[in-house]
Structures are given as structure tokens and as C-alpha cells.
Short mmCIF file of N, CA and C in Angstrom, two decimals:
data_model
loop_
_atom_site.label_atom_id
_atom_site.label_comp_id
_atom_site.label_asym_id
_atom_site.label_seq_id
_atom_site.Cartn_x
_atom_site.Cartn_y
_atom_site.Cartn_z
N MET Z 8 33.57 18.14 9.12
CA MET Z 8 32.41 17.36 8.74
C MET Z 8 32.68 15.87 8.98
N GLN Z 9 31.76 15.22 9.65
CA GLN Z 9 31.92 13.81 9.96
C GLN Z 9 31.29 12.97 8.84
N GLU Z 10 32.06 12.04 8.30
CA GLU Z 10 31.56 11.21 7.22
C GLU Z 10 30.75 10.05 7.78
N LYS Z 11 29.76 9.61 6.98
CA LYS Z 11 28.96 8.46 7.36
C LYS Z 11 29.73 7.18 7.05
N ARG Z 12 29.45 6.16 7.82
CA ARG Z 12 29.97 4.84 7.52
C ARG Z 12 29.17 4.27 6.35
N TYR Z 13 29.79 3.38 5.59
CA TYR Z 13 29.08 2.77 4.46
C TYR Z 13 27.82 2.05 4.95
N SER Z 14 27.89 1.45 6.12
CA SER Z 14 26.74 0.72 6.66
C SER Z 14 25.56 1.64 6.98
N GLU Z 15 25.81 2.94 7.12
CA GLU Z 15 24.75 3.90 7.44
C GLU Z 15 24.20 4.58 6.19
N MET Z 16 24.84 4.37 5.04
CA MET Z 16 24.42 5.06 3.81
C MET Z 16 23.28 4.33 3.11
N THR Z 17 22.48 5.11 2.39
CA THR Z 17 21.44 4.53 1.55
C THR Z 17 22.09 4.02 0.27
N ASP Z 18 21.35 3.24 -0.51
CA ASP Z 18 21.88 2.74 -1.79
C ASP Z 18 22.29 3.90 -2.69
N HIS Z 19 21.49 4.95 -2.71
CA HIS Z 19 21.79 6.11 -3.55
C HIS Z 19 23.10 6.78 -3.11
N GLU Z 20 23.26 6.94 -1.80
CA GLU Z 20 24.49 7.55 -1.27
C GLU Z 20 25.71 6.68 -1.58
N LEU Z 21 25.54 5.36 -1.50
CA LEU Z 21 26.63 4.45 -1.82
C LEU Z 21 27.02 4.55 -3.29
N GLN Z 22 26.03 4.64 -4.16
CA GLN Z 22 26.31 4.77 -5.59
C GLN Z 22 27.04 6.08 -5.88
N GLN Z 23 26.64 7.15 -5.20
CA GLN Z 23 27.33 8.43 -5.38
C GLN Z 23 28.78 8.33 -4.89
N GLU Z 24 28.97 7.68 -3.74
CA GLU Z 24 30.30 7.51 -3.17
C GLU Z 24 31.19 6.71 -4.13
N ILE Z 25 30.64 5.65 -4.71
CA ILE Z 25 31.39 4.83 -5.67
C ILE Z 25 31.79 5.66 -6.88
N ALA Z 26 30.89 6.49 -7.37
CA ALA Z 26 31.20 7.35 -8.52
C ALA Z 26 32.33 8.33 -8.19
N VAL Z 27 32.29 8.93 -7.01
CA VAL Z 27 33.33 9.87 -6.59
C VAL Z 27 34.67 9.15 -6.45
N LEU Z 28 34.65 7.97 -5.82
CA LEU Z 28 35.88 7.19 -5.64
C LEU Z 28 36.45 6.75 -6.98
N ASN Z 29 35.57 6.41 -7.92
CA ASN Z 29 36.00 6.00 -9.25
C ASN Z 29 36.73 7.14 -9.96
N GLU Z 30 36.20 8.35 -9.86
CA GLU Z 30 36.84 9.52 -10.47
C GLU Z 30 38.21 9.78 -9.84
N LYS Z 31 38.26 9.69 -8.51
CA LYS Z 31 39.53 9.91 -7.81
C LYS Z 31 40.54 8.84 -8.20
N ALA Z 32 40.08 7.59 -8.35
CA ALA Z 32 40.97 6.49 -8.72
C ALA Z 32 41.54 6.69 -10.12
N LYS Z 33 40.69 7.15 -11.04
CA LYS Z 33 41.16 7.42 -12.40
C LYS Z 33 42.25 8.49 -12.39
N LYS Z 34 42.01 9.54 -11.61
CA LYS Z 34 42.98 10.64 -11.52
C LYS Z 34 44.29 10.15 -10.90
N ALA Z 35 44.19 9.35 -9.83
CA ALA Z 35 45.39 8.82 -9.18
C ALA Z 35 46.17 7.92 -10.13
N GLU Z 36 45.45 7.12 -10.92
CA GLU Z 36 46.12 6.23 -11.88
C GLU Z 36 46.85 7.04 -12.95
N GLN Z 37 46.20 8.09 -13.43
CA GLN Z 37 46.81 8.95 -14.46
C GLN Z 37 48.06 9.65 -13.93
N LEU Z 38 48.05 9.98 -12.65
CA LEU Z 38 49.18 10.66 -12.05
C LEU Z 38 50.26 9.69 -11.55
N GLY Z 39 50.02 8.40 -11.74
CA GLY Z 39 50.99 7.40 -11.32
C GLY Z 39 51.06 7.18 -9.82
N MET Z 40 50.00 7.52 -9.12
CA MET Z 40 49.95 7.36 -7.66
C MET Z 40 49.40 5.97 -7.34
N VAL Z 41 50.29 4.99 -7.41
CA VAL Z 41 49.90 3.59 -7.30
C VAL Z 41 49.25 3.26 -5.96
N ASN Z 42 49.83 3.74 -4.88
CA ASN Z 42 49.29 3.44 -3.55
C ASN Z 42 47.91 4.07 -3.36
N GLU Z 43 47.76 5.31 -3.78
CA GLU Z 43 46.48 6.01 -3.67
C GLU Z 43 45.42 5.29 -4.49
N PHE Z 44 45.80 4.86 -5.69
CA PHE Z 44 44.89 4.12 -6.56
C PHE Z 44 44.42 2.84 -5.86
N ALA Z 45 45.34 2.10 -5.26
CA ALA Z 45 44.99 0.85 -4.58
C ALA Z 45 44.03 1.09 -3.41
N VAL Z 46 44.25 2.15 -2.66
CA VAL Z 46 43.38 2.48 -1.52
C VAL Z 46 41.97 2.81 -2.02
N LEU Z 47 41.88 3.60 -3.08
CA LEU Z 47 40.58 3.98 -3.62
C LEU Z 47 39.84 2.78 -4.20
N GLU Z 48 40.57 1.88 -4.85
CA GLU Z 48 39.97 0.65 -5.38
C GLU Z 48 39.38 -0.17 -4.24
N ARG Z 49 40.11 -0.27 -3.13
CA ARG Z 49 39.66 -1.05 -1.97
C ARG Z 49 38.41 -0.41 -1.36
N LYS Z 50 38.39 0.92 -1.29
CA LYS Z 50 37.20 1.62 -0.77
C LYS Z 50 35.98 1.36 -1.65
N MET Z 51 36.19 1.37 -2.98
CA MET Z 51 35.08 1.08 -3.90
C MET Z 51 34.56 -0.34 -3.68
N THR Z 52 35.47 -1.27 -3.49
CA THR Z 52 35.08 -2.67 -3.24
C THR Z 52 34.22 -2.76 -1.99
N MET Z 53 34.62 -2.04 -0.95
CA MET Z 53 33.84 -2.06 0.30
C MET Z 53 32.47 -1.42 0.12
N ALA Z 54 32.41 -0.29 -0.57
CA ALA Z 54 31.12 0.38 -0.79
C ALA Z 54 30.19 -0.52 -1.60
N LYS Z 55 30.74 -1.20 -2.61
CA LYS Z 55 29.93 -2.11 -3.44
C LYS Z 55 29.38 -3.26 -2.62
N ALA Z 56 30.13 -3.71 -1.62
CA ALA Z 56 29.68 -4.82 -0.77
C ALA Z 56 28.38 -4.46 -0.04
N TYR Z 57 28.25 -3.19 0.33
CA TYR Z 57 27.05 -2.76 1.05
C TYR Z 57 25.83 -2.62 0.14
N LEU Z 58 26.05 -2.67 -1.17
CA LEU Z 58 24.93 -2.65 -2.11
C LEU Z 58 24.38 -4.05 -2.37
N LEU Z 59 25.11 -5.07 -1.93
CA LEU Z 59 24.70 -6.45 -2.16
C LEU Z 59 23.97 -7.03 -0.96
N ASP Z 60 23.20 -8.08 -1.21
CA ASP Z 60 22.47 -8.77 -0.16
C ASP Z 60 23.28 -9.98 0.31
N PRO Z 61 23.77 -9.96 1.54
CA PRO Z 61 24.56 -11.09 2.04
C PRO Z 61 23.80 -12.42 1.99
N GLU Z 62 22.47 -12.36 1.97
CA GLU Z 62 21.66 -13.58 1.91
C GLU Z 62 21.85 -14.34 0.60
N GLN Z 63 22.41 -13.67 -0.41
CA GLN Z 63 22.64 -14.30 -1.71
C GLN Z 63 23.91 -15.14 -1.74
N PHE Z 64 24.68 -15.11 -0.66
CA PHE Z 64 25.92 -15.87 -0.55
C PHE Z 64 25.75 -16.90 0.55
N HIS Z 65 26.14 -18.14 0.25
CA HIS Z 65 25.84 -19.24 1.16
C HIS Z 65 27.09 -19.99 1.60
N PRO Z 66 27.18 -20.29 2.91
CA PRO Z 66 28.29 -21.09 3.41
C PRO Z 66 28.34 -22.43 2.67
N GLY Z 67 29.55 -22.88 2.39
CA GLY Z 67 29.74 -24.13 1.68
C GLY Z 67 29.89 -23.96 0.18
N ASN Z 68 29.42 -22.82 -0.35
CA ASN Z 68 29.54 -22.57 -1.78
C ASN Z 68 30.92 -22.04 -2.12
N VAL Z 69 31.31 -22.26 -3.38
CA VAL Z 69 32.59 -21.79 -3.88
C VAL Z 69 32.32 -20.72 -4.93
N TYR Z 70 33.01 -19.59 -4.82
CA TYR Z 70 32.83 -18.46 -5.73
C TYR Z 70 34.17 -18.08 -6.34
N GLU Z 71 34.13 -17.63 -7.60
CA GLU Z 71 35.35 -17.11 -8.21
C GLU Z 71 35.62 -15.74 -7.59
N ILE Z 72 36.90 -15.42 -7.42
CA ILE Z 72 37.27 -14.14 -6.84
C ILE Z 72 37.37 -13.09 -7.94
N GLU Z 73 36.62 -12.01 -7.78
CA GLU Z 73 36.62 -10.89 -8.75
C GLU Z 73 38.03 -10.34 -8.90
N GLY Z 74 38.44 -10.18 -10.12
CA GLY Z 74 39.77 -9.62 -10.38
C GLY Z 74 40.90 -10.64 -10.30
N ALA Z 75 40.56 -11.90 -10.04
CA ALA Z 75 41.57 -12.96 -9.96
C ALA Z 75 41.03 -14.19 -10.70
N PRO Z 76 40.99 -14.12 -12.03
CA PRO Z 76 40.44 -15.24 -12.81
C PRO Z 76 41.12 -16.57 -12.47
N GLY Z 77 40.32 -17.59 -12.30
CA GLY Z 77 40.86 -18.92 -11.99
C GLY Z 77 41.13 -19.16 -10.52
N HIS Z 78 40.88 -18.16 -9.67
CA HIS Z 78 41.06 -18.32 -8.23
C HIS Z 78 39.67 -18.35 -7.58
N TYR Z 79 39.51 -19.29 -6.66
CA TYR Z 79 38.20 -19.50 -6.05
C TYR Z 79 38.28 -19.43 -4.54
N PHE Z 80 37.12 -19.13 -3.93
CA PHE Z 80 37.02 -18.92 -2.49
C PHE Z 80 35.84 -19.73 -1.97
N LYS Z 81 36.09 -20.58 -0.97
CA LYS Z 81 35.01 -21.36 -0.36
C LYS Z 81 34.56 -20.65 0.91
N VAL Z 82 33.29 -20.30 0.95
CA VAL Z 82 32.72 -19.57 2.09
C VAL Z 82 32.40 -20.54 3.23
N GLU Z 83 32.92 -20.23 4.39
CA GLU Z 83 32.61 -21.00 5.59
C GLU Z 83 31.43 -20.37 6.35
N TYR Z 84 31.47 -19.04 6.48
CA TYR Z 84 30.38 -18.32 7.13
C TYR Z 84 30.44 -16.85 6.72
N LEU Z 85 29.35 -16.14 6.98
CA LEU Z 85 29.28 -14.71 6.67
C LEU Z 85 29.14 -13.92 7.96
N ASN Z 86 29.77 -12.75 7.95
CA ASN Z 86 29.64 -11.83 9.08
C ASN Z 86 29.46 -10.45 8.46
N GLY Z 87 28.24 -9.98 8.43
CA GLY Z 87 27.94 -8.70 7.77
C GLY Z 87 28.16 -8.84 6.28
N VAL Z 88 28.98 -7.96 5.71
CA VAL Z 88 29.25 -8.01 4.27
C VAL Z 88 30.57 -8.72 3.97
N PHE Z 89 31.09 -9.46 4.95
CA PHE Z 89 32.31 -10.21 4.75
C PHE Z 89 32.03 -11.71 4.72
N ALA Z 90 32.64 -12.38 3.74
CA ALA Z 90 32.59 -13.84 3.66
C ALA Z 90 33.90 -14.35 4.23
N TRP Z 91 33.80 -15.23 5.21
CA TRP Z 91 34.98 -15.83 5.81
C TRP Z 91 35.15 -17.23 5.27
N GLY Z 92 36.39 -17.58 4.92
CA GLY Z 92 36.63 -18.90 4.40
C GLY Z 92 38.07 -19.06 3.93
N PHE Z 93 38.23 -19.87 2.88
CA PHE Z 93 39.56 -20.24 2.42
C PHE Z 93 39.64 -20.17 0.90
N ARG Z 94 40.81 -19.81 0.39
CA ARG Z 94 41.05 -19.85 -1.05
C ARG Z 94 41.23 -21.31 -1.43
N VAL Z 95 40.52 -21.74 -2.48
CA VAL Z 95 40.61 -23.12 -2.94
C VAL Z 95 41.99 -23.33 -3.55
N GLY Z 96 42.70 -24.37 -3.07
CA GLY Z 96 44.03 -24.67 -3.57
C GLY Z 96 45.10 -23.73 -3.03
N GLY Z 97 44.72 -22.87 -2.12
CA GLY Z 97 45.68 -21.92 -1.56
C GLY Z 97 46.11 -22.34 -0.17
N GLU Z 98 46.65 -21.40 0.56
CA GLU Z 98 47.06 -21.68 1.93
C GLU Z 98 45.83 -21.96 2.78
N LEU Z 99 46.04 -22.64 3.87
CA LEU Z 99 44.93 -23.01 4.73
C LEU Z 99 44.58 -21.94 5.75
N ALA Z 100 45.06 -20.74 5.52
CA ALA Z 100 44.77 -19.64 6.44
C ALA Z 100 43.38 -19.08 6.14
N GLU Z 101 42.54 -18.99 7.17
CA GLU Z 101 41.21 -18.42 6.99
C GLU Z 101 41.36 -16.92 6.74
N GLU Z 102 40.54 -16.41 5.84
CA GLU Z 102 40.55 -14.97 5.56
C GLU Z 102 39.13 -14.51 5.28
N ALA Z 103 38.97 -13.19 5.27
CA ALA Z 103 37.67 -12.59 4.98
C ALA Z 103 37.79 -11.75 3.72
N LEU Z 104 36.79 -11.89 2.85
CA LEU Z 104 36.71 -11.06 1.66
C LEU Z 104 35.37 -10.35 1.64
N PRO Z 105 35.33 -9.10 1.21
CA PRO Z 105 34.04 -8.44 1.05
C PRO Z 105 33.23 -9.22 -0.01
N ILE Z 106 31.94 -9.35 0.20
CA ILE Z 106 31.13 -10.15 -0.73
C ILE Z 106 31.14 -9.60 -2.15
N SER Z 107 31.50 -8.33 -2.31
CA SER Z 107 31.58 -7.74 -3.64
C SER Z 107 32.75 -8.32 -4.44
N MET Z 108 33.64 -9.05 -3.79
CA MET Z 108 34.77 -9.67 -4.49
C MET Z 108 34.44 -11.08 -4.97
N LEU Z 109 33.22 -11.56 -4.67
CA LEU Z 109 32.83 -12.91 -5.04
C LEU Z 109 31.89 -12.88 -6.23
N LYS Z 110 32.24 -13.65 -7.27
CA LYS Z 110 31.39 -13.76 -8.45
C LYS Z 110 30.46 -14.94 -8.26
N LYS Z 111 29.20 -14.75 -8.59
CA LYS Z 111 28.23 -15.84 -8.49
C LYS Z 111 28.37 -16.79 -9.64
#
């Protein structure tokens, strides 16, 4: 069976996928499978990005990074569901974060 890409899924399908990934992540955490847990968390982050409207994020704005209190990200431009830019006060290396990792 060929799986759909997140970009091809409806909002309902994405929400179902997030629920399934959340259950798998809980199970992996309980079993001490740290790497599996991290992969599932990352997949959930990506699926959540497709539920958001990229138009709500604007170049030049600074957003707090979800899961990293006190760390901020300045958006230079958007490409799909990824915000490209720099961590404020961090290294000057450009990076991309899924928009679901940015707090408004």
C-alpha cells in the first residue's frame, strides 16, 4: 500500500495521522525507544505544519520556537510549510523550521 504525502492529505486525514503517530510515540516512550520516539515526534510536527496556513507567518517577524522556551526564530522567507531564517542570538547559519514549530 502506497502512503499519501502530508501535502496530499485532507485536514481530517492529517488529524487522524497525528492521532496515530501520537499513540505510537506514547508506546515508544513507554518502551524506552528514544530514537523511535524522536522520529514520531518529528513526523507529528510535519503533519501539524500542513494543518496551518503559511499566510499567517510573515517574513521579518520573530517567533518563539515551540518546545524551546526563550529561543526565537526570525523568518526571512517561506517555502511551502517551511520558514527559512535564523535563530535569534544563535549561529548565523540559515535553517528551515516547519511552521508548526513557530509560536505566534
